[in-house]
Amino acid sequence: MSDSGSLRQRLTYWLFGPLILIVAAGTFVSYRIAFSAASRAYDAALLDPALAIASHIRRNGSQIELDLPSIAIDALRIDTEDRVYYQVLGPREELIAGTPQLPAPPGRLESDEHMFYDAMLYGEWVRVAARAVAVGQDTVIVQVAETLVKRDKLVLELLIASTLPQLLIAFVAVALFWFGIGRGLAPLDRLREEIAARSPRDLRPVAEHGKPREVKPLVSALNRLLARLNAAIESQQRFIANAAHQLRTPLAGLKTHAELARRQPSTVELRSLLDMISGETERTSHLINQLLTLARAEPGETASGGPVNLHDLIGRDVREWVRRAVSKNIDLGFELQDAWTVGEPLLLRELFANLLDNAIAYTQAGGSVTVRTWESGSDTVLEIEDNGPGIPEAERDRVFERFYRIAANGGEGCGLGLSIVAEIAERHGGGIVLTTPAAGNGTLVRANFPRLDSGFAHAPTRARAG
Ligand SMILES: Nc1ncnc2c1ncn2[C@@H]1O[C@H](COP(=O)(O)OP(=O)(O)OP(=O)(O)O)[C@@H](O)[C@H]1O
Ligand SMILES: [Mg+2]
């Protein structure tokens, strides 16, 4: 048996094999007992006609003869199921009466002794009772034989009577065992479901309470593994966060010094070099900010937070965004309705900032961007639509990968924005969908969150700037 496969199957095989052996052994023993019981009963009955015939053997001068009318012999031979034969042999084994084909007994018999044996007659097995009778000085052998029909029948009946219950018990045992194992393994099934239902980010220990003793070691081993994994992830995140923090200070210094250097009188070459240093410093500090946000958005400590209205959250930064849109000559519109969900405002703000940053960054000057929030059914929705270059369908999964960028769309990002967005959405039990707007060009990003069902009525905000 392979080492994989069903535990239930294996256990059942383990029960089934020995059971078959036990039933087979039981059947063999039953057969022996039934056979010897049937033989003893019918042998005793077979001796009676032999004795009856023996009592009618006479000596007539030098002749020995059977003094019994054939009608009486026929009466002795009557049997409903078996054929009965008889034979009388003289002292020199000469036939005196009966069936000549019946063989002589296999051993010597003294007078008044008898024996039973099996023989072949007319091509079938017969059971023979042989009786020695003294007639004067001589010993005559009387044999009565019968076929085995009723003996076989009785043996078969006895065998069935004893084996059938055994088989039935074996079958019921296997069936009970099969279902019993199913019931017994149910906790394992539940454990499997419990683990399968988890999100890959959920590294909390599995509850050991209520698990059977046999499953507990498995659960606690799993929990130890989860704890180690958790610790490893946390330390990695801490490392990224620390490294990003450490980098911030020197970068800020670098930025200030580059700015200062640019204000000094210098050659044109030097100025353009300083411009480049300044731009690169800018991008590096953006990268570090993104890395820090990603480290914060990743799982680790469990998500906390309270009710958040995306309408208010976004409303707070409208002025800043409009300023950026205007500087790029982009028509930025807001269509905000109440949109309540539960979450961490700082992270949700990062999510929104990254999406809107993309829309403004990748949409050409003169384009338009619209931000919408609303509630529908059990969902709270944030939507950002632009009429920029769009994200080709083939790239829509890949843009969520870290550091993945579409070179053709330009821009100066580091490729972390959408991974941050996906992490934050996932952490809030939400999802992100990328599509093309109804107009046929551009990008439509929709973020769905579980809706919180207790909002205050707000008048919808509609505004357009740019
Ligand atoms: N609204 C959009 N329109 C067109 N292309 C987009 C849009 N949003 C994202 N993209 C494409 O998807 C890529 C990945 O976006 P993502 O926000 O993850 O990274 P990034 O903007 O390049 O860098 P970061 O946001 O970390 O500064 C971008 O490089 C861009 O090509
Ligand atoms: Mg981006």
PDB file of C-alpha atoms in Angstrom, residues 53-198:
ATOM      1  CA  ILE A  53     -29.224 -58.860   6.026  1.00  0.00           C
ATOM      2  CA  ALA A  54     -26.650 -60.610   8.228  1.00  0.00           C
ATOM      3  CA  SER A  55     -29.397 -62.159  10.328  1.00  0.00           C
ATOM      4  CA  HIS A  56     -30.757 -63.914   7.243  1.00  0.00           C
ATOM      5  CA  ILE A  57     -27.665 -65.746   6.116  1.00  0.00           C
ATOM      6  CA  ARG A  58     -27.882 -69.518   6.398  1.00  0.00           C
ATOM      7  CA  ARG A  59     -25.761 -72.505   5.662  1.00  0.00           C
ATOM      8  CA  ASN A  60     -27.443 -74.884   3.267  1.00  0.00           C
ATOM      9  CA  GLY A  61     -25.263 -77.953   3.099  1.00  0.00           C
ATOM     10  CA  SER A  62     -21.920 -76.769   1.824  1.00  0.00           C
ATOM     11  CA  GLN A  63     -23.538 -73.649   0.431  1.00  0.00           C
ATOM     12  CA  ILE A  64     -24.008 -70.378   2.231  1.00  0.00           C
ATOM     13  CA  GLU A  65     -26.963 -68.425   1.054  1.00  0.00           C
ATOM     14  CA  LEU A  66     -29.016 -65.349   1.763  1.00  0.00           C
ATOM     15  CA  ASP A  67     -32.432 -66.412   2.880  1.00  0.00           C
ATOM     16  CA  LEU A  68     -34.339 -63.215   2.169  1.00  0.00           C
ATOM     17  CA  PRO A  69     -36.978 -62.634  -0.489  1.00  0.00           C
ATOM     18  CA  SER A  70     -36.045 -59.965  -2.973  1.00  0.00           C
ATOM     19  CA  ILE A  71     -39.035 -57.893  -1.933  1.00  0.00           C
ATOM     20  CA  ALA A  72     -37.623 -57.680   1.612  1.00  0.00           C
ATOM     21  CA  ILE A  73     -34.214 -56.755   0.234  1.00  0.00           C
ATOM     22  CA  ASP A  74     -35.792 -54.019  -1.843  1.00  0.00           C
ATOM     23  CA  ALA A  75     -37.488 -52.735   1.301  1.00  0.00           C
ATOM     24  CA  LEU A  76     -34.121 -52.523   2.998  1.00  0.00           C
ATOM     25  CA  ARG A  77     -32.698 -50.650   0.048  1.00  0.00           C
ATOM     26  CA  ILE A  78     -35.369 -48.015  -0.020  1.00  0.00           C
ATOM     27  CA  ASP A  79     -34.051 -44.512   0.366  1.00  0.00           C
ATOM     28  CA  THR A  80     -35.608 -41.309  -0.886  1.00  0.00           C
ATOM     29  CA  GLU A  81     -32.364 -39.594  -1.812  1.00  0.00           C
ATOM     30  CA  ASP A  82     -29.515 -42.061  -2.133  1.00  0.00           C
ATOM     31  CA  ARG A  83     -28.993 -45.220  -4.114  1.00  0.00           C
ATOM     32  CA  VAL A  84     -28.326 -48.178  -1.797  1.00  0.00           C
ATOM     33  CA  TYR A  85     -26.371 -51.304  -2.753  1.00  0.00           C
ATOM     34  CA  TYR A  86     -25.649 -54.474  -0.856  1.00  0.00           C
ATOM     35  CA  GLN A  87     -23.302 -57.378  -1.160  1.00  0.00           C
ATOM     36  CA  VAL A  88     -22.679 -60.654   0.646  1.00  0.00           C
ATOM     37  CA  LEU A  89     -19.205 -62.185   0.287  1.00  0.00           C
ATOM     38  CA  GLY A  90     -18.327 -65.724   1.216  1.00  0.00           C
ATOM     39  CA  PRO A  91     -15.250 -66.829   3.203  1.00  0.00           C
ATOM     40  CA  ARG A  92     -13.054 -66.633   0.076  1.00  0.00           C
ATOM     41  CA  GLU A  93     -14.526 -63.349  -0.945  1.00  0.00           C
ATOM     42  CA  GLU A  94     -16.770 -65.027  -3.471  1.00  0.00           C
ATOM     43  CA  LEU A  95     -20.026 -63.250  -4.230  1.00  0.00           C
ATOM     44  CA  ILE A  96     -23.023 -64.829  -2.566  1.00  0.00           C
ATOM     45  CA  ALA A  97     -25.541 -62.115  -3.295  1.00  0.00           C
ATOM     46  CA  GLY A  98     -25.827 -58.448  -4.237  1.00  0.00           C
ATOM     47  CA  THR A  99     -23.774 -56.067  -6.360  1.00  0.00           C
ATOM     48  CA  PRO A 100     -20.572 -57.701  -7.663  1.00  0.00           C
ATOM     49  CA  GLN A 101     -18.810 -54.353  -8.387  1.00  0.00           C
ATOM     50  CA  LEU A 102     -18.641 -53.323  -4.751  1.00  0.00           C
ATOM     51  CA  PRO A 103     -14.977 -53.714  -3.612  1.00  0.00           C
ATOM     52  CA  ALA A 104     -14.056 -55.889  -0.612  1.00  0.00           C
ATOM     53  CA  PRO A 105     -13.382 -54.062   2.687  1.00  0.00           C
ATOM     54  CA  PRO A 106      -9.867 -52.592   2.916  1.00  0.00           C
ATOM     55  CA  GLY A 107      -9.023 -54.466   6.154  1.00  0.00           C
ATOM     56  CA  ARG A 108      -9.650 -57.836   7.789  1.00  0.00           C
ATOM     57  CA  LEU A 109     -12.766 -58.183   9.957  1.00  0.00           C
ATOM     58  CA  GLU A 110     -13.255 -60.733  12.716  1.00  0.00           C
ATOM     59  CA  SER A 111     -16.794 -61.997  13.094  1.00  0.00           C
ATOM     60  CA  ASP A 112     -19.265 -59.510  14.623  1.00  0.00           C
ATOM     61  CA  GLU A 113     -16.903 -56.664  13.836  1.00  0.00           C
ATOM     62  CA  HIS A 114     -17.833 -53.860  11.493  1.00  0.00           C
ATOM     63  CA  MET A 115     -16.151 -51.011   9.698  1.00  0.00           C
ATOM     64  CA  PHE A 116     -17.056 -48.012   7.550  1.00  0.00           C
ATOM     65  CA  TYR A 117     -15.108 -46.856   4.537  1.00  0.00           C
ATOM     66  CA  ASP A 118     -15.394 -44.833   1.329  1.00  0.00           C
ATOM     67  CA  ALA A 119     -15.269 -46.517  -2.048  1.00  0.00           C
ATOM     68  CA  MET A 120     -15.881 -45.850  -5.701  1.00  0.00           C
ATOM     69  CA  LEU A 121     -18.879 -47.552  -7.315  1.00  0.00           C
ATOM     70  CA  TYR A 122     -20.117 -46.938 -10.869  1.00  0.00           C
ATOM     71  CA  GLY A 123     -17.976 -43.814 -10.976  1.00  0.00           C
ATOM     72  CA  GLU A 124     -19.276 -42.168  -7.825  1.00  0.00           C
ATOM     73  CA  TRP A 125     -18.264 -42.162  -4.200  1.00  0.00           C
ATOM     74  CA  VAL A 126     -20.199 -44.308  -1.808  1.00  0.00           C
ATOM     75  CA  ARG A 127     -20.017 -44.866   1.915  1.00  0.00           C
ATOM     76  CA  VAL A 128     -19.852 -48.563   2.840  1.00  0.00           C
ATOM     77  CA  ALA A 129     -20.774 -50.326   6.091  1.00  0.00           C
ATOM     78  CA  ALA A 130     -19.106 -53.791   6.256  1.00  0.00           C
ATOM     79  CA  ARG A 131     -20.114 -56.378   8.878  1.00  0.00           C
ATOM     80  CA  ALA A 132     -18.518 -59.774   9.479  1.00  0.00           C
ATOM     81  CA  VAL A 133     -20.882 -62.593  10.453  1.00  0.00           C
ATOM     82  CA  ALA A 134     -19.948 -66.082  11.620  1.00  0.00           C
ATOM     83  CA  VAL A 135     -21.800 -68.827   9.773  1.00  0.00           C
ATOM     84  CA  GLY A 136     -20.675 -72.057  11.385  1.00  0.00           C
ATOM     85  CA  GLN A 137     -16.867 -72.092  10.977  1.00  0.00           C
ATOM     86  CA  ASP A 138     -16.880 -69.501   8.216  1.00  0.00           C
ATOM     87  CA  THR A 139     -16.949 -65.755   8.263  1.00  0.00           C
ATOM     88  CA  VAL A 140     -19.204 -64.022   5.808  1.00  0.00           C
ATOM     89  CA  ILE A 141     -18.984 -60.283   5.024  1.00  0.00           C
ATOM     90  CA  VAL A 142     -22.170 -58.282   4.530  1.00  0.00           C
ATOM     91  CA  GLN A 143     -21.718 -54.847   2.980  1.00  0.00           C
ATOM     92  CA  VAL A 144     -24.268 -52.107   2.461  1.00  0.00           C
ATOM     93  CA  ALA A 145     -23.261 -49.007   0.483  1.00  0.00           C
ATOM     94  CA  GLU A 146     -25.029 -45.755  -0.191  1.00  0.00           C
ATOM     95  CA  THR A 147     -24.263 -42.714  -2.275  1.00  0.00           C
ATOM     96  CA  LEU A 148     -23.409 -39.450  -0.496  1.00  0.00           C
ATOM     97  CA  VAL A 149     -26.310 -37.229  -1.553  1.00  0.00           C
ATOM     98  CA  LYS A 150     -27.947 -36.693   1.825  1.00  0.00           C
ATOM     99  CA  ARG A 151     -24.607 -36.587   3.656  1.00  0.00           C
ATOM    100  CA  ASP A 152     -23.357 -33.840   1.337  1.00  0.00           C
ATOM    101  CA  LYS A 153     -26.617 -32.024   1.737  1.00  0.00           C
ATOM    102  CA  LEU A 154     -26.445 -32.126   5.512  1.00  0.00           C
ATOM    103  CA  VAL A 155     -22.805 -31.004   5.535  1.00  0.00           C
ATOM    104  CA  LEU A 156     -23.700 -28.121   3.243  1.00  0.00           C
ATOM    105  CA  GLU A 157     -26.630 -27.113   5.416  1.00  0.00           C
ATOM    106  CA  LEU A 158     -24.563 -27.229   8.594  1.00  0.00           C
ATOM    107  CA  LEU A 159     -21.814 -25.292   6.873  1.00  0.00           C
ATOM    108  CA  ILE A 160     -24.174 -22.590   5.686  1.00  0.00           C
ATOM    109  CA  ALA A 161     -25.821 -22.414   9.082  1.00  0.00           C
ATOM    110  CA  SER A 162     -22.489 -21.745  10.770  1.00  0.00           C
ATOM    111  CA  THR A 163     -20.716 -19.643   8.112  1.00  0.00           C
ATOM    112  CA  LEU A 164     -23.506 -17.297   7.147  1.00  0.00           C
ATOM    113  CA  PRO A 165     -23.694 -15.614  10.566  1.00  0.00           C
ATOM    114  CA  GLN A 166     -19.898 -15.313  10.592  1.00  0.00           C
ATOM    115  CA  LEU A 167     -19.907 -13.620   7.195  1.00  0.00           C
ATOM    116  CA  LEU A 168     -22.738 -11.385   8.267  1.00  0.00           C
ATOM    117  CA  ILE A 169     -20.889 -10.357  11.424  1.00  0.00           C
ATOM    118  CA  ALA A 170     -17.716  -9.717   9.414  1.00  0.00           C
ATOM    119  CA  PHE A 171     -19.599  -7.597   6.905  1.00  0.00           C
ATOM    120  CA  VAL A 172     -21.392  -5.587   9.572  1.00  0.00           C
ATOM    121  CA  ALA A 173     -18.091  -5.145  11.444  1.00  0.00           C
ATOM    122  CA  VAL A 174     -16.389  -3.759   8.335  1.00  0.00           C
ATOM    123  CA  ALA A 175     -19.336  -1.470   7.591  1.00  0.00           C
ATOM    124  CA  LEU A 176     -19.457  -0.197  11.178  1.00  0.00           C
ATOM    125  CA  PHE A 177     -15.721   0.257  11.122  1.00  0.00           C
ATOM    126  CA  TRP A 178     -15.909   2.196   7.855  1.00  0.00           C
ATOM    127  CA  PHE A 179     -18.504   4.590   9.210  1.00  0.00           C
ATOM    128  CA  GLY A 180     -16.855   4.660  12.611  1.00  0.00           C
ATOM    129  CA  ILE A 181     -13.591   5.777  11.076  1.00  0.00           C
ATOM    130  CA  GLY A 182     -15.452   8.485   9.191  1.00  0.00           C
ATOM    131  CA  ARG A 183     -16.910   9.711  12.462  1.00  0.00           C
ATOM    132  CA  GLY A 184     -13.596   9.310  14.224  1.00  0.00           C
ATOM    133  CA  LEU A 185     -11.754  11.289  11.576  1.00  0.00           C
ATOM    134  CA  ALA A 186     -14.320  14.083  11.537  1.00  0.00           C
ATOM    135  CA  PRO A 187     -12.186  16.274  13.833  1.00  0.00           C
ATOM    136  CA  LEU A 188      -9.364  16.019  11.286  1.00  0.00           C
ATOM    137  CA  ASP A 189     -11.777  17.085   8.562  1.00  0.00           C
ATOM    138  CA  ARG A 190     -12.880  20.029  10.648  1.00  0.00           C
ATOM    139  CA  LEU A 191      -9.269  20.959  11.302  1.00  0.00           C
ATOM    140  CA  ARG A 192      -8.580  20.809   7.570  1.00  0.00           C
ATOM    141  CA  GLU A 193     -11.559  23.068   6.860  1.00  0.00           C
ATOM    142  CA  GLU A 194     -10.501  25.437   9.612  1.00  0.00           C
ATOM    143  CA  ILE A 195      -7.026  25.758   8.118  1.00  0.00           C
ATOM    144  CA  ALA A 196      -8.243  25.882   4.514  1.00  0.00           C
ATOM    145  CA  ALA A 197     -10.680  28.689   5.314  1.00  0.00           C
ATOM    146  CA  ARG A 198      -7.884  30.911   6.588  1.00  0.00           C
TER     147      ARG A 198
END
